[in-house]
Amino acid sequence: MPLKSTWRCPSNIALVKYWGKKEGGVQLPANPSISLTLSDLYAQTSITLVHGNVSGQPAFSFLLDGQRKPGFEPKILAFLQRIWNDLQVVREYHLHIESVNNFPHGTGIASSAAGFGALALCICDLEEQITGVKFENLQQKASELARLGSGSACRSLFSGAAVWGETPVVQGASDLYAVPFDKPIAEPLNDLMDAVLIVDDEEKQVSSTQGHALLKGNVYAPARYAAAQENMQRISDALNKGSIRSFIAIVESEALQLHAMMMASSQYYILMRPNTLAIIEKIWKFRENTGLPVMFTLDAGANVHLLFPKMYNAEVVNFIETDLLAYCKNRQYLCSSTGNGPEKQNE
Ligand code: DP6
């Protein structure tokens, strides 16, 4: 029987955004970020070691949802090249990678955080199996590897909230890997839901990797990095004290700053669509009218993540279905909540 490892790894949504890489390193963030690990949006990835590899370079095959996706191969190759010196399993075997996402195609949801998280875990697991040596801290090692595939992926390895990037706010925080947020999170922020409102399901007009590169030479970048550092302190306090008003202000401002940086780059883009703005305005009105603590955040795309404490689930689902679905492509939205991180699957 060939050796095989299968892991399920969730996606995450950033509250303070990673946007910009440090110069001179490999996949090091220009500022610290914090995210919530999601429960219901995940990738399940298997690697099977079918035969050896004597080519002197990474060898792999990749199927996503049962099909070859040549568009993903360069990013996987770059990842395997980056970890080549470190891992025997990559040097000695052909890796047959099969991944499935549990969210539907055509939702515009990026799967790279979940995908590289799961891939890194499979690689660590197989490395342990072939060398017979256990990693001192498997989660940390997998986070470090996942970062080399896609920066935001390194935060998907932990339950609850994870922090990536040097910051005095969290002990042991590092540019190399993410660590769990180290303080208790008070009610009502300890049980947040994330409804992803699908505004646009097209291929992204600019990849995140290209987006990060646009910060090089952007005159606003130093101010943005300083703001993110400050927001880490503020959000840490808000989470710890359960200060929802302050939390909302930081989360929404972070989302808009990310998009503002995109608009203020020399090669500029507008990633929001008219329906993105319509939904944001509806959220603000709903919050004003009901006093319920609902808020939005955004990825580098048009979809809106509607965050709210679970105790308001009934009211918010009703709000989504009555007022927001009209702005969603094919009336699609996906519901998730804060989750417990990756799980190894039995073969
Ligand atoms: C907007 O992690 O996708 O989601 O490191 O180049 O793979 P690469 O970029 P990626 O960047 C995502 C950034 C973001 C914000 C965030 O998740 O912090």
XYZ file of C-alpha atoms and ligand atoms in Angstrom:
365
model
C 0.000 0.000 0.000
C 1.463 3.429 -0.910
C 1.781 5.901 1.950
C -1.046 8.396 2.105
C -2.174 11.270 4.328
C -5.473 13.155 4.324
C -6.303 16.376 6.179
C -9.251 18.701 6.281
C -8.286 22.347 6.798
C -10.653 25.306 7.041
C -10.454 28.721 5.459
C -10.060 31.856 7.575
C -11.238 35.436 7.421
C -8.873 38.236 8.411
C -10.021 40.960 10.818
C -6.781 42.966 10.605
C -5.553 42.392 7.061
C -2.288 41.048 5.691
C -1.678 43.252 2.664
C 1.911 43.763 1.581
C 5.059 41.646 1.960
C 8.383 42.573 3.515
C 11.136 43.080 1.005
C 14.099 40.739 1.102
C 12.353 37.711 2.629
C 10.214 34.894 1.334
C 6.544 35.398 2.098
C 7.055 37.604 5.142
C 4.191 39.959 5.989
C 4.735 43.721 6.027
C 2.391 43.968 9.013
C 0.787 41.630 11.560
C -2.709 40.249 10.944
C -5.362 38.378 12.896
C -8.073 36.101 11.556
C -10.921 33.877 12.616
C -10.696 30.263 11.587
C -13.956 29.226 9.958
C -15.806 25.999 10.620
C -17.730 25.200 7.472
C -15.599 26.261 4.541
C -12.753 23.826 4.125
C -10.480 21.912 1.770
C -9.896 18.202 2.171
C -6.580 17.187 0.683
C -4.821 13.844 0.293
C -1.268 13.183 -0.768
C -0.360 9.699 -1.931
C 3.282 8.711 -2.405
C 2.831 6.526 -5.465
C 6.456 6.293 -6.585
C 9.895 7.785 -6.035
C 11.332 10.916 -7.621
C 14.900 11.011 -8.896
C 14.454 14.014 -11.193
C 16.220 16.439 -8.817
C 13.204 18.731 -8.791
C 9.691 18.625 -7.293
C 7.377 16.128 -8.993
C 3.648 16.177 -8.425
C 0.232 15.716 -9.964
C -2.746 17.749 -8.770
C -6.488 17.192 -9.021
C -9.051 19.658 -7.661
C -12.540 18.211 -7.318
C -11.367 15.275 -9.434
C -10.057 17.369 -12.326
C -6.695 18.683 -13.438
C -6.441 22.443 -12.892
C -3.283 23.610 -14.720
C -3.907 27.177 -13.471
C -3.011 26.108 -9.916
C 0.136 24.190 -10.808
C 2.654 27.096 -10.884
C 1.733 28.121 -7.310
C 2.075 24.518 -6.086
C 5.410 24.144 -7.893
C 6.717 27.389 -6.367
C 5.636 26.107 -2.943
C 7.385 22.741 -3.392
C 10.545 24.496 -4.607
C 10.565 26.676 -1.491
C 10.351 23.661 0.849
C 12.617 21.382 -1.227
C 15.732 21.692 0.947
C 13.784 21.217 4.133
C 11.782 18.052 3.443
C 12.927 14.629 2.419
C 9.451 13.604 1.283
C 9.463 16.346 -1.355
C 12.933 15.409 -2.586
C 12.368 11.663 -2.753
C 8.759 11.163 -3.871
C 6.301 12.047 -6.574
C 3.380 13.614 -4.697
C -0.075 12.774 -6.003
C -2.291 15.532 -4.563
C -6.079 15.367 -4.608
C -8.103 18.170 -3.072
C -11.802 18.924 -2.754
C -13.460 22.042 -1.398
C -16.740 21.714 0.444
C -18.047 24.987 -0.946
C -19.555 25.126 -4.412
C -17.693 26.131 -7.556
C -18.362 29.535 -8.972
C -18.678 31.421 -5.702
C -15.511 33.468 -6.165
C -14.263 32.187 -2.791
C -10.504 31.770 -2.734
C -9.555 28.328 -1.546
C -5.804 28.829 -1.274
C -5.765 29.351 2.518
C -7.629 26.110 3.154
C -5.816 24.284 0.342
C -2.254 25.167 1.382
C -3.109 24.560 5.045
C -4.257 21.025 4.252
C -1.358 20.416 1.864
C 1.192 21.499 4.487
C -0.331 19.162 7.072
C -0.236 16.189 4.682
C 3.419 16.932 3.879
C 4.380 17.165 7.577
C 2.524 13.951 8.321
C 4.211 12.048 5.476
C 7.633 13.464 6.389
C 7.165 12.050 9.896
C 6.103 8.699 8.435
C 9.100 8.325 6.099
C 11.763 9.642 8.486
C 10.298 8.165 11.672
C 11.074 11.481 13.419
C 8.243 13.549 14.912
C 8.177 17.345 14.597
C 8.444 19.081 17.938
C 5.403 21.179 17.110
C 3.530 19.844 14.077
C 0.997 22.681 13.979
C 3.711 25.330 13.984
C 5.736 23.504 11.351
C 2.666 23.115 9.140
C 1.853 26.809 9.611
C 5.383 27.737 8.526
C 5.104 25.555 5.424
C 1.583 26.782 4.607
C 2.891 30.363 4.681
C 5.315 29.480 1.915
C 2.355 28.363 -0.226
C 0.081 31.302 0.521
C 0.640 33.771 3.349
C -2.885 33.814 4.749
C -2.916 29.981 4.829
C -0.586 29.930 7.844
C -3.421 31.284 10.009
C -5.813 28.420 9.138
C -3.993 25.896 11.329
C -5.412 27.037 14.660
C -8.701 26.949 16.467
C -10.545 30.236 17.094
C -8.353 33.213 16.252
C -4.781 33.226 14.904
C -2.118 35.926 14.634
C 0.621 36.092 12.030
C 3.427 38.645 11.938
C 5.615 40.286 14.534
C 3.663 42.281 17.086
C 4.204 42.997 20.777
C 0.498 42.282 21.309
C 0.772 38.486 21.275
C 3.582 36.534 22.913
C 5.638 34.509 20.475
C 4.113 36.185 17.399
C 6.340 35.655 14.372
C 6.667 36.519 10.696
C 7.486 32.866 10.004
C 4.300 31.202 11.231
C 1.013 32.013 12.905
C 0.266 31.437 16.577
C -3.053 31.167 18.408
C -4.422 34.437 19.809
C -3.300 34.111 23.410
C -5.994 35.906 25.410
C -9.514 34.826 26.345
C -12.153 36.249 24.003
C -15.132 37.696 25.868
C -18.800 37.442 24.942
C -20.317 38.190 22.492
C -17.142 38.051 20.373
C -16.302 34.480 21.349
C -18.970 33.022 19.095
C -19.039 34.887 15.785
C -20.788 33.796 12.608
C -19.687 34.662 9.071
C -22.262 34.778 6.273
C -20.447 35.100 2.948
C -22.648 37.020 0.520
C -21.689 36.062 -3.024
C -21.710 39.233 -5.122
C -19.395 38.116 -7.874
C -18.355 34.615 -8.887
C -15.936 35.560 -11.668
C -12.217 34.821 -11.637
C -10.441 37.611 -9.680
C -9.237 40.465 -11.928
C -6.008 40.618 -9.916
C -4.555 37.842 -7.769
C -3.697 38.503 -4.115
C -0.042 37.895 -4.916
C -0.134 40.649 -7.555
C -2.058 42.848 -5.124
C 0.611 42.516 -2.424
C 3.296 43.454 -4.960
C 1.468 46.707 -5.738
C 2.323 48.026 -2.266
C 5.969 48.231 -3.256
C 6.566 51.918 -3.932
C 3.050 52.889 -2.860
C 3.439 56.178 -0.938
C 0.621 55.235 1.445
C 2.104 51.839 2.376
C 4.151 52.940 5.448
C 1.074 54.629 6.936
C -1.007 51.525 6.244
C 1.513 49.258 7.986
C 1.564 51.569 11.016
C -2.252 51.588 11.130
C -2.334 47.775 11.072
C 0.154 47.616 13.966
C -2.058 49.945 15.973
C -5.221 48.046 15.046
C -3.670 44.839 16.376
C -3.425 46.396 19.831
C -6.940 47.817 19.619
C -8.539 44.609 18.357
C -6.750 42.536 20.965
C -8.227 44.754 23.697
C -11.679 44.670 22.081
C -11.659 40.861 21.828
C -10.441 40.483 25.377
C -13.040 42.857 26.816
C -15.881 41.933 24.449
C -16.099 45.584 23.306
C -18.243 45.066 20.265
C -18.522 48.720 19.168
C -14.793 49.130 19.060
C -14.432 45.734 17.333
C -16.890 46.753 14.591
C -15.046 50.027 13.969
C -11.691 48.263 13.563
C -12.986 45.408 11.380
C -14.859 47.636 8.941
C -12.040 50.163 8.728
C -9.526 47.371 8.017
C -11.666 46.066 5.140
C -11.949 49.524 3.613
C -8.237 50.236 4.063
C -7.405 47.054 2.143
C -9.582 48.213 -0.756
C -8.296 51.774 -0.468
C -4.723 50.507 -0.878
C -5.788 48.715 -4.033
C -7.353 51.903 -5.380
C -4.280 53.957 -4.441
C -1.697 51.770 -6.173
C 0.032 52.973 -9.337
C -1.741 50.181 -11.210
C -5.156 50.672 -9.601
C -8.193 48.455 -9.293
C -11.676 48.685 -7.828
C -12.526 45.252 -6.470
C -15.934 46.177 -5.084
C -18.964 45.981 -7.342
C -22.079 48.176 -7.083
C -23.795 45.380 -5.132
C -20.902 45.252 -2.655
C -21.594 48.874 -1.766
C -25.353 48.338 -1.736
C -24.922 45.522 0.801
C -22.577 47.609 2.981
C -25.120 50.407 3.069
C -27.903 47.951 3.968
C -25.779 46.563 6.802
C -25.169 50.046 8.189
C -28.901 50.884 8.000
C -29.868 47.602 9.656
C -27.372 48.214 12.458
C -28.690 51.735 12.982
C -32.343 50.670 12.961
C -32.073 47.569 15.135
C -29.011 48.252 17.272
C -27.816 44.721 16.471
C -24.018 44.352 16.216
C -23.666 43.225 12.605
C -20.632 44.262 10.568
C -18.918 43.581 7.273
C -15.462 42.656 6.205
C -14.058 42.075 2.722
C -11.396 39.955 1.099
C -9.535 41.170 -1.968
C -12.723 40.786 -4.001
C -16.356 41.816 -4.281
C -17.979 39.355 -1.861
C -19.094 40.617 1.533
C -18.501 38.736 4.786
C -21.247 39.607 7.231
C -20.012 38.985 10.784
C -22.288 38.833 13.822
C -22.567 37.121 17.230
C -24.342 33.776 16.993
C -27.031 34.820 19.486
C -28.530 37.038 16.743
C -28.579 34.294 14.129
C -32.365 34.239 13.629
C -32.667 38.025 13.159
C -29.638 38.212 10.863
C -30.663 35.278 8.659
C -34.040 36.938 8.286
C -32.289 40.217 7.349
C -30.134 38.430 4.772
C -33.048 36.633 3.194
C -35.340 39.639 3.086
C -32.948 42.466 2.303
C -29.621 41.181 0.996
C -30.205 38.219 -1.294
C -31.426 40.502 -4.068
C -27.819 41.784 -4.326
C -26.224 38.331 -4.360
C -25.369 36.492 -7.561
C -27.999 33.790 -8.020
C -29.130 34.613 -4.446
C -26.149 32.680 -3.084
C -24.685 32.975 0.387
C -22.736 30.584 2.598
C -22.909 30.427 6.366
C -20.023 29.611 8.637
C -18.903 30.232 12.196
C -15.699 30.338 14.189
C -14.232 26.845 14.074
C -11.794 24.438 15.646
C -9.127 24.185 12.956
C -7.849 21.245 10.917
C -8.693 17.562 11.364
C -6.782 14.530 10.202
C -8.973 12.111 8.253
C -8.774 8.361 8.525
C -7.633 6.542 5.406
C -6.781 40.000 1.302
O -2.484 34.907 1.321
O -3.832 35.076 -0.789
O -7.039 37.802 2.112
O 0.608 35.226 0.279
O 0.484 36.025 -2.075
O -0.653 33.873 -1.422
P -0.212 35.270 -0.987
O -1.542 36.092 -0.692
P -2.820 35.683 0.110
O -3.346 37.136 0.548
C -4.622 37.296 1.065
C -4.782 38.601 1.701
C -6.184 38.904 2.166
C -6.125 39.436 3.607
C -5.783 38.420 4.654
O -6.204 37.251 4.539
O -5.136 38.814 5.641
